[in-house]
PDB file of C-alpha atoms in Angstrom:
ATOM      1  CA  GLN A 219     -10.983  28.974 -92.175  1.00 93.00           C
ATOM      2  CA  VAL A 220     -12.502  31.486 -90.229  1.00 96.00           C
ATOM      3  CA  GLN A 221     -11.152  34.893 -89.264  1.00 98.00           C
ATOM      4  CA  LEU A 222     -13.036  37.629 -87.153  1.00 98.00           C
ATOM      5  CA  GLN A 223     -11.839  40.896 -86.894  1.00 98.00           C
ATOM      6  CA  GLU A 224     -13.077  43.560 -84.293  1.00 98.00           C
ATOM      7  CA  SER A 225     -13.372  47.374 -84.992  1.00 98.00           C
ATOM      8  CA  GLY A 226     -14.752  50.451 -83.466  1.00 97.00           C
ATOM      9  CA  PRO A 227     -13.875  53.377 -81.079  1.00 97.00           C
ATOM     10  CA  GLY A 228     -10.626  53.133 -78.272  1.00 97.00           C
ATOM     11  CA  LEU A 229     -12.251  55.567 -75.972  1.00 98.00           C
ATOM     12  CA  VAL A 230     -15.797  56.239 -75.455  1.00 98.00           C
ATOM     13  CA  LYS A 231     -16.595  59.125 -73.160  1.00 98.00           C
ATOM     14  CA  PRO A 232     -19.071  58.097 -69.460  1.00 98.00           C
ATOM     15  CA  SER A 233     -22.210  57.664 -69.752  1.00 97.00           C
ATOM     16  CA  GLY A 234     -22.256  56.749 -73.565  1.00 98.00           C
ATOM     17  CA  THR A 235     -22.294  53.908 -75.369  1.00 98.00           C
ATOM     18  CA  LEU A 236     -19.570  51.390 -76.827  1.00 98.00           C
ATOM     19  CA  SER A 237     -19.734  50.247 -80.132  1.00 98.00           C
ATOM     20  CA  LEU A 238     -17.900  47.520 -81.760  1.00 98.00           C
ATOM     21  CA  THR A 239     -18.600  45.639 -84.799  1.00 98.00           C
ATOM     22  CA  CYS A 240     -16.885  41.759 -85.244  1.00 98.00           C
ATOM     23  CA  ALA A 241     -15.982  40.779 -89.135  1.00 98.00           C
ATOM     24  CA  VAL A 242     -16.347  37.039 -89.753  1.00 98.00           C
ATOM     25  CA  SER A 243     -14.260  35.911 -93.143  1.00 97.00           C
ATOM     26  CA  GLY A 244     -13.123  32.641 -94.535  1.00 96.00           C
ATOM     27  CA  GLY A 245     -16.803  31.227 -93.307  1.00 95.00           C
ATOM     28  CA  SER A 246     -20.306  32.114 -93.397  1.00 95.00           C
ATOM     29  CA  ILE A 247     -22.180  33.423 -90.152  1.00 95.00           C
ATOM     30  CA  SER A 248     -25.338  32.377 -91.072  1.00 93.00           C
ATOM     31  CA  SER A 249     -23.301  28.684 -90.180  1.00 91.00           C
ATOM     32  CA  SER A 250     -24.442  26.576 -87.048  1.00 89.00           C
ATOM     33  CA  ASN A 251     -22.829  28.733 -84.863  1.00 93.00           C
ATOM     34  CA  TRP A 252     -23.556  31.572 -81.883  1.00 96.00           C
ATOM     35  CA  TRP A 253     -21.377  34.648 -82.149  1.00 98.00           C
ATOM     36  CA  SER A 254     -20.029  35.595 -79.050  1.00 98.00           C
ATOM     37  CA  TRP A 255     -18.229  38.974 -77.566  1.00 98.00           C
ATOM     38  CA  VAL A 256     -16.191  38.358 -74.596  1.00 98.00           C
ATOM     39  CA  ARG A 257     -14.622  41.199 -72.152  1.00 98.00           C
ATOM     40  CA  GLN A 258     -10.867  41.371 -70.626  1.00 98.00           C
ATOM     41  CA  PRO A 259     -10.601  44.537 -68.101  1.00 98.00           C
ATOM     42  CA  PRO A 260      -6.696  45.508 -68.077  1.00 97.00           C
ATOM     43  CA  GLY A 261      -5.094  42.760 -65.665  1.00 96.00           C
ATOM     44  CA  LYS A 262      -8.215  41.111 -64.910  1.00 98.00           C
ATOM     45  CA  GLY A 263      -9.739  37.982 -65.398  1.00 98.00           C
ATOM     46  CA  LEU A 264     -12.016  36.991 -68.913  1.00 98.00           C
ATOM     47  CA  GLU A 265     -16.278  37.872 -68.639  1.00 98.00           C
ATOM     48  CA  TRP A 266     -18.728  36.429 -71.091  1.00 98.00           C
ATOM     49  CA  ILE A 267     -20.421  39.042 -72.302  1.00 98.00           C
ATOM     50  CA  GLY A 268     -23.399  37.709 -74.776  1.00 98.00           C
ATOM     51  CA  GLU A 269     -23.597  35.826 -78.065  1.00 97.00           C
ATOM     52  CA  ILE A 270     -26.066  36.106 -81.050  1.00 97.00           C
ATOM     53  CA  TYR A 271     -27.338  33.155 -83.261  1.00 96.00           C
ATOM     54  CA  HIS A 272     -27.906  34.259 -87.050  1.00 94.00           C
ATOM     55  CA  SER A 273     -31.493  33.741 -86.691  1.00 94.00           C
ATOM     56  CA  GLY A 274     -31.011  37.208 -84.150  1.00 95.00           C
ATOM     57  CA  SER A 275     -32.122  34.876 -81.306  1.00 97.00           C
ATOM     58  CA  THR A 276     -29.125  36.252 -78.464  1.00 98.00           C
ATOM     59  CA  ASN A 277     -28.329  35.525 -75.047  1.00 97.00           C
ATOM     60  CA  TYR A 278     -26.679  37.861 -72.919  1.00 98.00           C
ATOM     61  CA  ASN A 279     -25.041  38.180 -69.482  1.00 98.00           C
ATOM     62  CA  PRO A 280     -26.914  39.239 -66.810  1.00 97.00           C
ATOM     63  CA  SER A 281     -24.891  41.261 -65.077  1.00 97.00           C
ATOM     64  CA  LEU A 282     -24.666  43.538 -68.140  1.00 97.00           C
ATOM     65  CA  LYS A 283     -28.273  42.344 -69.782  1.00 95.00           C
ATOM     66  CA  SER A 284     -29.828  45.773 -69.384  1.00 96.00           C
ATOM     67  CA  ARG A 285     -27.126  47.577 -70.543  1.00 98.00           C
ATOM     68  CA  VAL A 286     -25.957  45.567 -74.189  1.00 98.00           C
ATOM     69  CA  THR A 287     -27.467  44.727 -77.634  1.00 98.00           C
ATOM     70  CA  ILE A 288     -26.164  41.980 -80.068  1.00 98.00           C
ATOM     71  CA  SER A 289     -27.239  42.322 -83.144  1.00 98.00           C
ATOM     72  CA  VAL A 290     -26.211  40.695 -86.905  1.00 97.00           C
ATOM     73  CA  ASP A 291     -25.736  41.715 -90.534  1.00 96.00           C
ATOM     74  CA  LYS A 292     -25.815  38.894 -92.695  1.00 95.00           C
ATOM     75  CA  SER A 293     -25.549  40.804 -95.775  1.00 96.00           C
ATOM     76  CA  LYS A 294     -22.595  41.560 -94.366  1.00 97.00           C
ATOM     77  CA  ASN A 295     -21.091  38.756 -92.847  1.00 97.00           C
ATOM     78  CA  GLN A 296     -20.576  40.792 -89.425  1.00 98.00           C
ATOM     79  CA  PHE A 297     -22.314  41.227 -86.119  1.00 98.00           C
ATOM     80  CA  SER A 298     -22.193  44.177 -83.676  1.00 98.00           C
ATOM     81  CA  LEU A 299     -22.079  44.689 -79.511  1.00 98.00           C
ATOM     82  CA  LYS A 300     -23.654  47.800 -78.425  1.00 98.00           C
ATOM     83  CA  LEU A 301     -23.002  48.535 -74.211  1.00 98.00           C
ATOM     84  CA  SER A 302     -24.787  51.605 -73.026  1.00 98.00           C
ATOM     85  CA  SER A 303     -24.097  54.119 -70.344  1.00 98.00           C
ATOM     86  CA  VAL A 304     -20.486  52.863 -70.218  1.00 98.00           C
ATOM     87  CA  THR A 305     -18.528  54.081 -66.841  1.00 98.00           C
ATOM     88  CA  ALA A 306     -14.684  53.036 -66.037  1.00 98.00           C
ATOM     89  CA  ALA A 307     -15.523  50.173 -65.113  1.00 98.00           C
ATOM     90  CA  ASP A 308     -16.029  48.813 -68.652  1.00 98.00           C
ATOM     91  CA  THR A 309     -12.565  49.670 -70.218  1.00 98.00           C
ATOM     92  CA  ALA A 310     -11.235  46.181 -71.396  1.00 98.00           C
ATOM     93  CA  VAL A 311     -10.086  44.712 -74.655  1.00 98.00           C
ATOM     94  CA  TYR A 312     -13.514  43.040 -76.102  1.00 98.00           C
ATOM     95  CA  TYR A 313     -12.881  40.012 -78.047  1.00 98.00           C
ATOM     96  CA  CYS A 314     -15.708  38.752 -80.571  1.00 98.00           C
ATOM     97  CA  ALA A 315     -15.642  34.663 -81.221  1.00 98.00           C
ATOM     98  CA  ARG A 316     -17.390  32.139 -82.636  1.00 97.00           C
ATOM     99  CA  ILE A 317     -18.448  29.325 -80.481  1.00 96.00           C
ATOM    100  CA  GLU A 318     -18.632  25.374 -81.521  1.00 89.00           C
ATOM    101  CA  ALA A 319     -21.352  23.514 -80.444  1.00 79.00           C
ATOM    102  CA  VAL A 320     -20.220  21.256 -77.357  1.00 78.00           C
ATOM    103  CA  ALA A 321     -16.864  22.227 -78.605  1.00 79.00           C
ATOM    104  CA  GLY A 322     -15.298  25.349 -77.131  1.00 90.00           C
ATOM    105  CA  ILE A 323     -15.176  28.991 -78.258  1.00 95.00           C
ATOM    106  CA  TYR A 324     -12.997  29.889 -82.010  1.00 95.00           C
ATOM    107  CA  PRO A 325     -11.282  31.160 -83.090  1.00 97.00           C
ATOM    108  CA  TRP A 326     -11.086  34.492 -81.561  1.00 98.00           C
ATOM    109  CA  GLY A 327     -10.353  38.110 -83.142  1.00 98.00           C
ATOM    110  CA  GLN A 328      -7.202  39.969 -82.277  1.00 98.00           C
ATOM    111  CA  GLY A 329      -8.849  41.959 -79.185  1.00 98.00           C
ATOM    112  CA  THR A 330     -10.046  45.830 -79.142  1.00 98.00           C
ATOM    113  CA  LEU A 331      -9.198  47.515 -76.100  1.00 98.00           C
ATOM    114  CA  VAL A 332     -11.707  49.895 -75.363  1.00 98.00           C
ATOM    115  CA  THR A 333     -11.346  52.990 -73.185  1.00 98.00           C
ATOM    116  CA  VAL A 334     -13.709  54.431 -70.969  1.00 98.00           C
ATOM    117  CA  SER A 335     -12.711  58.198 -70.343  1.00 97.00           C
ATOM    118  CA  SER A 336     -13.524  61.939 -70.548  1.00 96.00           C
TER     119      SER A 336
ATOM    120  CA  ALA B  60     -24.567  31.477 -62.418  1.00 96.00           C
ATOM    121  CA  ILE B  61     -21.998  28.788 -61.627  1.00 97.00           C
ATOM    122  CA  GLN B  62     -19.259  29.453 -60.605  1.00 98.00           C
ATOM    123  CA  MET B  63     -15.849  28.310 -61.602  1.00 98.00           C
ATOM    124  CA  THR B  64     -12.948  28.307 -59.093  1.00 98.00           C
ATOM    125  CA  GLN B  65      -9.564  27.299 -59.966  1.00 98.00           C
ATOM    126  CA  SER B  66      -6.865  26.466 -57.887  1.00 98.00           C
ATOM    127  CA  PRO B  67      -4.323  27.341 -57.848  1.00 97.00           C
ATOM    128  CA  SER B  68      -4.431  31.030 -59.002  1.00 98.00           C
ATOM    129  CA  SER B  69      -0.365  31.265 -59.755  1.00 97.00           C
ATOM    130  CA  LEU B  70       2.089  28.533 -59.855  1.00 96.00           C
ATOM    131  CA  SER B  71       6.138  28.748 -60.328  1.00 97.00           C
ATOM    132  CA  ALA B  72       7.552  25.648 -62.256  1.00 96.00           C
ATOM    133  CA  SER B  73      10.317  24.440 -64.236  1.00 96.00           C
ATOM    134  CA  VAL B  74      10.797  23.503 -67.561  1.00 96.00           C
ATOM    135  CA  GLY B  75       9.808  19.648 -67.863  1.00 96.00           C
ATOM    136  CA  ASP B  76       7.563  19.839 -64.848  1.00 97.00           C
ATOM    137  CA  ARG B  77       4.498  18.088 -64.884  1.00 97.00           C
ATOM    138  CA  VAL B  78       2.027  20.426 -63.820  1.00 97.00           C
ATOM    139  CA  THR B  79      -1.600  20.065 -62.795  1.00 98.00           C
ATOM    140  CA  ILE B  80      -4.502  22.867 -62.755  1.00 98.00           C
ATOM    141  CA  THR B  81      -7.830  22.280 -61.306  1.00 98.00           C
ATOM    142  CA  CYS B  82     -11.758  23.226 -61.981  1.00 98.00           C
ATOM    143  CA  ARG B  83     -14.112  23.153 -59.454  1.00 98.00           C
ATOM    144  CA  ALA B  84     -17.754  24.021 -60.555  1.00 98.00           C
ATOM    145  CA  SER B  85     -20.298  25.313 -58.096  1.00 98.00           C
ATOM    146  CA  GLN B  86     -22.587  22.371 -59.637  1.00 98.00           C
ATOM    147  CA  GLY B  87     -22.952  19.815 -61.879  1.00 98.00           C
ATOM    148  CA  ILE B  88     -21.572  20.762 -65.404  1.00 97.00           C
ATOM    149  CA  ARG B  89     -21.607  17.088 -67.187  1.00 97.00           C
ATOM    150  CA  ASN B  90     -18.456  17.336 -68.891  1.00 96.00           C
ATOM    151  CA  ASP B  91     -19.477  20.802 -70.638  1.00 96.00           C
ATOM    152  CA  LEU B  92     -15.881  22.639 -70.015  1.00 97.00           C
ATOM    153  CA  GLY B  93     -12.495  23.792 -71.698  1.00 97.00           C
ATOM    154  CA  TRP B  94      -9.645  24.868 -71.375  1.00 98.00           C
ATOM    155  CA  TYR B  95      -7.723  28.017 -72.485  1.00 98.00           C
ATOM    156  CA  GLN B  96      -4.287  29.338 -72.382  1.00 98.00           C
ATOM    157  CA  GLN B  97      -3.677  33.319 -72.682  1.00 98.00           C
ATOM    158  CA  LYS B  98      -0.234  34.505 -73.544  1.00 98.00           C
ATOM    159  CA  PRO B  99       0.237  38.289 -73.166  1.00 96.00           C
ATOM    160  CA  GLY B 100      -1.433  40.778 -75.131  1.00 96.00           C
ATOM    161  CA  LYS B 101      -2.997  37.788 -77.168  1.00 98.00           C
ATOM    162  CA  ALA B 102      -6.580  36.485 -77.246  1.00 98.00           C
ATOM    163  CA  PRO B 103      -7.375  32.758 -75.661  1.00 98.00           C
ATOM    164  CA  LYS B 104      -6.850  29.922 -77.325  1.00 97.00           C
ATOM    165  CA  LEU B 105      -8.856  26.616 -77.108  1.00 97.00           C
ATOM    166  CA  LEU B 106      -7.044  23.663 -75.692  1.00 98.00           C
ATOM    167  CA  ILE B 107      -9.256  21.133 -74.307  1.00 97.00           C
ATOM    168  CA  TYR B 108     -12.942  21.086 -74.523  1.00 97.00           C
ATOM    169  CA  ALA B 109     -15.843  19.067 -73.302  1.00 97.00           C
ATOM    170  CA  ALA B 110     -13.608  18.547 -70.894  1.00 97.00           C
ATOM    171  CA  SER B 111     -10.642  15.917 -72.119  1.00 98.00           C
ATOM    172  CA  SER B 112     -10.810  16.691 -76.237  1.00 97.00           C
ATOM    173  CA  LEU B 113      -7.753  17.675 -77.513  1.00 97.00           C
ATOM    174  CA  GLN B 114      -8.103  20.774 -79.926  1.00 96.00           C
ATOM    175  CA  SER B 115      -6.563  20.198 -83.359  1.00 94.00           C
ATOM    176  CA  GLY B 116      -3.306  21.488 -83.709  1.00 96.00           C
ATOM    177  CA  VAL B 117      -2.816  21.578 -79.706  1.00 97.00           C
ATOM    178  CA  PRO B 118       0.450  19.408 -78.515  1.00 98.00           C
ATOM    179  CA  SER B 119      -0.487  15.892 -76.656  1.00 98.00           C
ATOM    180  CA  ARG B 120       1.556  17.001 -73.576  1.00 98.00           C
ATOM    181  CA  PHE B 121      -2.085  18.970 -72.689  1.00 98.00           C
ATOM    182  CA  SER B 122      -4.660  16.440 -71.590  1.00 98.00           C
ATOM    183  CA  GLY B 123      -8.112  17.396 -69.419  1.00 98.00           C
ATOM    184  CA  SER B 124      -9.918  15.464 -67.342  1.00 98.00           C
ATOM    185  CA  GLY B 125     -13.060  15.290 -65.372  1.00 98.00           C
ATOM    186  CA  SER B 126     -16.942  15.403 -64.963  1.00 98.00           C
ATOM    187  CA  GLY B 127     -19.254  16.453 -62.716  1.00 98.00           C
ATOM    188  CA  THR B 128     -17.995  19.272 -60.723  1.00 98.00           C
ATOM    189  CA  ASP B 129     -14.239  18.544 -60.903  1.00 98.00           C
ATOM    190  CA  PHE B 130     -11.587  19.012 -63.790  1.00 98.00           C
ATOM    191  CA  THR B 131      -8.385  18.956 -64.157  1.00 98.00           C
ATOM    192  CA  LEU B 132      -5.418  20.093 -66.859  1.00 98.00           C
ATOM    193  CA  THR B 133      -2.478  18.414 -67.044  1.00 98.00           C
ATOM    194  CA  ILE B 134       0.341  19.439 -68.904  1.00 98.00           C
ATOM    195  CA  SER B 135       2.718  16.226 -68.765  1.00 97.00           C
ATOM    196  CA  SER B 136       6.121  18.072 -69.638  1.00 96.00           C
ATOM    197  CA  LEU B 137       6.246  21.512 -69.367  1.00 97.00           C
ATOM    198  CA  GLN B 138       7.636  23.788 -72.634  1.00 96.00           C
ATOM    199  CA  PRO B 139       9.002  27.347 -72.282  1.00 95.00           C
ATOM    200  CA  GLU B 140       6.207  28.158 -74.801  1.00 96.00           C
ATOM    201  CA  ASP B 141       3.318  27.066 -71.980  1.00 97.00           C
ATOM    202  CA  PHE B 142       4.103  29.693 -69.815  1.00 93.00           C
ATOM    203  CA  ALA B 143       1.123  31.801 -69.696  1.00 97.00           C
ATOM    204  CA  THR B 144      -2.361  32.050 -67.963  1.00 98.00           C
ATOM    205  CA  TYR B 145      -4.828  29.262 -67.794  1.00 98.00           C
ATOM    206  CA  TYR B 146      -8.698  29.699 -68.130  1.00 98.00           C
ATOM    207  CA  CYS B 147     -11.620  27.009 -67.414  1.00 98.00           C
ATOM    208  CA  LEU B 148     -15.071  27.868 -68.938  1.00 97.00           C
ATOM    209  CA  GLN B 149     -18.267  26.459 -68.021  1.00 97.00           C
ATOM    210  CA  ASP B 150     -20.965  25.931 -70.901  1.00 94.00           C
ATOM    211  CA  TYR B 151     -23.191  24.113 -69.692  1.00 95.00           C
ATOM    212  CA  ASN B 152     -25.873  26.841 -69.061  1.00 94.00           C
ATOM    213  CA  TYR B 153     -26.351  30.396 -69.278  1.00 96.00           C
ATOM    214  CA  PRO B 154     -24.157  33.087 -68.336  1.00 97.00           C
ATOM    215  CA  ARG B 155     -20.981  30.726 -69.554  1.00 97.00           C
ATOM    216  CA  THR B 156     -18.648  31.731 -66.432  1.00 97.00           C
ATOM    217  CA  PHE B 157     -14.869  31.446 -66.710  1.00 98.00           C
ATOM    218  CA  GLY B 158     -12.776  30.324 -63.514  1.00 98.00           C
ATOM    219  CA  GLN B 159     -10.749  33.536 -62.704  1.00 98.00           C
ATOM    220  CA  GLY B 160      -7.453  32.278 -64.414  1.00 98.00           C
ATOM    221  CA  THR B 161      -3.937  30.205 -63.064  1.00 98.00           C
ATOM    222  CA  LYS B 162      -0.891  31.696 -64.094  1.00 98.00           C
ATOM    223  CA  LEU B 163       2.079  29.681 -64.881  1.00 97.00           C
ATOM    224  CA  GLU B 164       5.317  31.249 -64.534  1.00 96.00           C
ATOM    225  CA  ILE B 165       8.504  29.762 -64.870  1.00 88.00           C
ATOM    226  CA  LYS B 166      10.461  28.870 -61.779  1.00 88.00           C
TER     227      LYS B 166
END
């Protein structure tokens, strides 16, 4: 079965760029699915960041669009998130997940906490 | 963006109780809604998709209903492992938006 695993620095300085990668195993990133990033600030709710198709097509949350880039690397079966000009408000657990068309978001990665602090 | 409003925000219930959580969309979303369960320190888990379809492996005590703007998640008989936070998510259009969550606690 498909599994996802996030990786990347757990600490990013203010005004810097947050960079995370999601490795997909047990399936191909070139399947007919979108691949998504979702975040959750400590003690708060879930926020959809954006998603990508293996062709490179993307959809982003307008609230983050000016700072977000999601890319895909089919050769490594992974996709990535970059969030620029980060502030403390970007401190959150970041999840990657697969989107099944009209069938919800699953599976999810375990999540990785990114703290923005100097 | 479509706003998703869940109610209640928190709920205390006992094992064996029947519980209903509601999610209301700010505009019609057909049946493009999912329900997710999240336990502390864990990733969300898909319970229901397309408003009323039970995800594989999810116990049948969970059910979903609704269409348009009003949706419900029902747990027919609460089990100890069901105490968690529940979120709805609309995937009718972009941006995908979650409800604010309903925390289900033990009475």
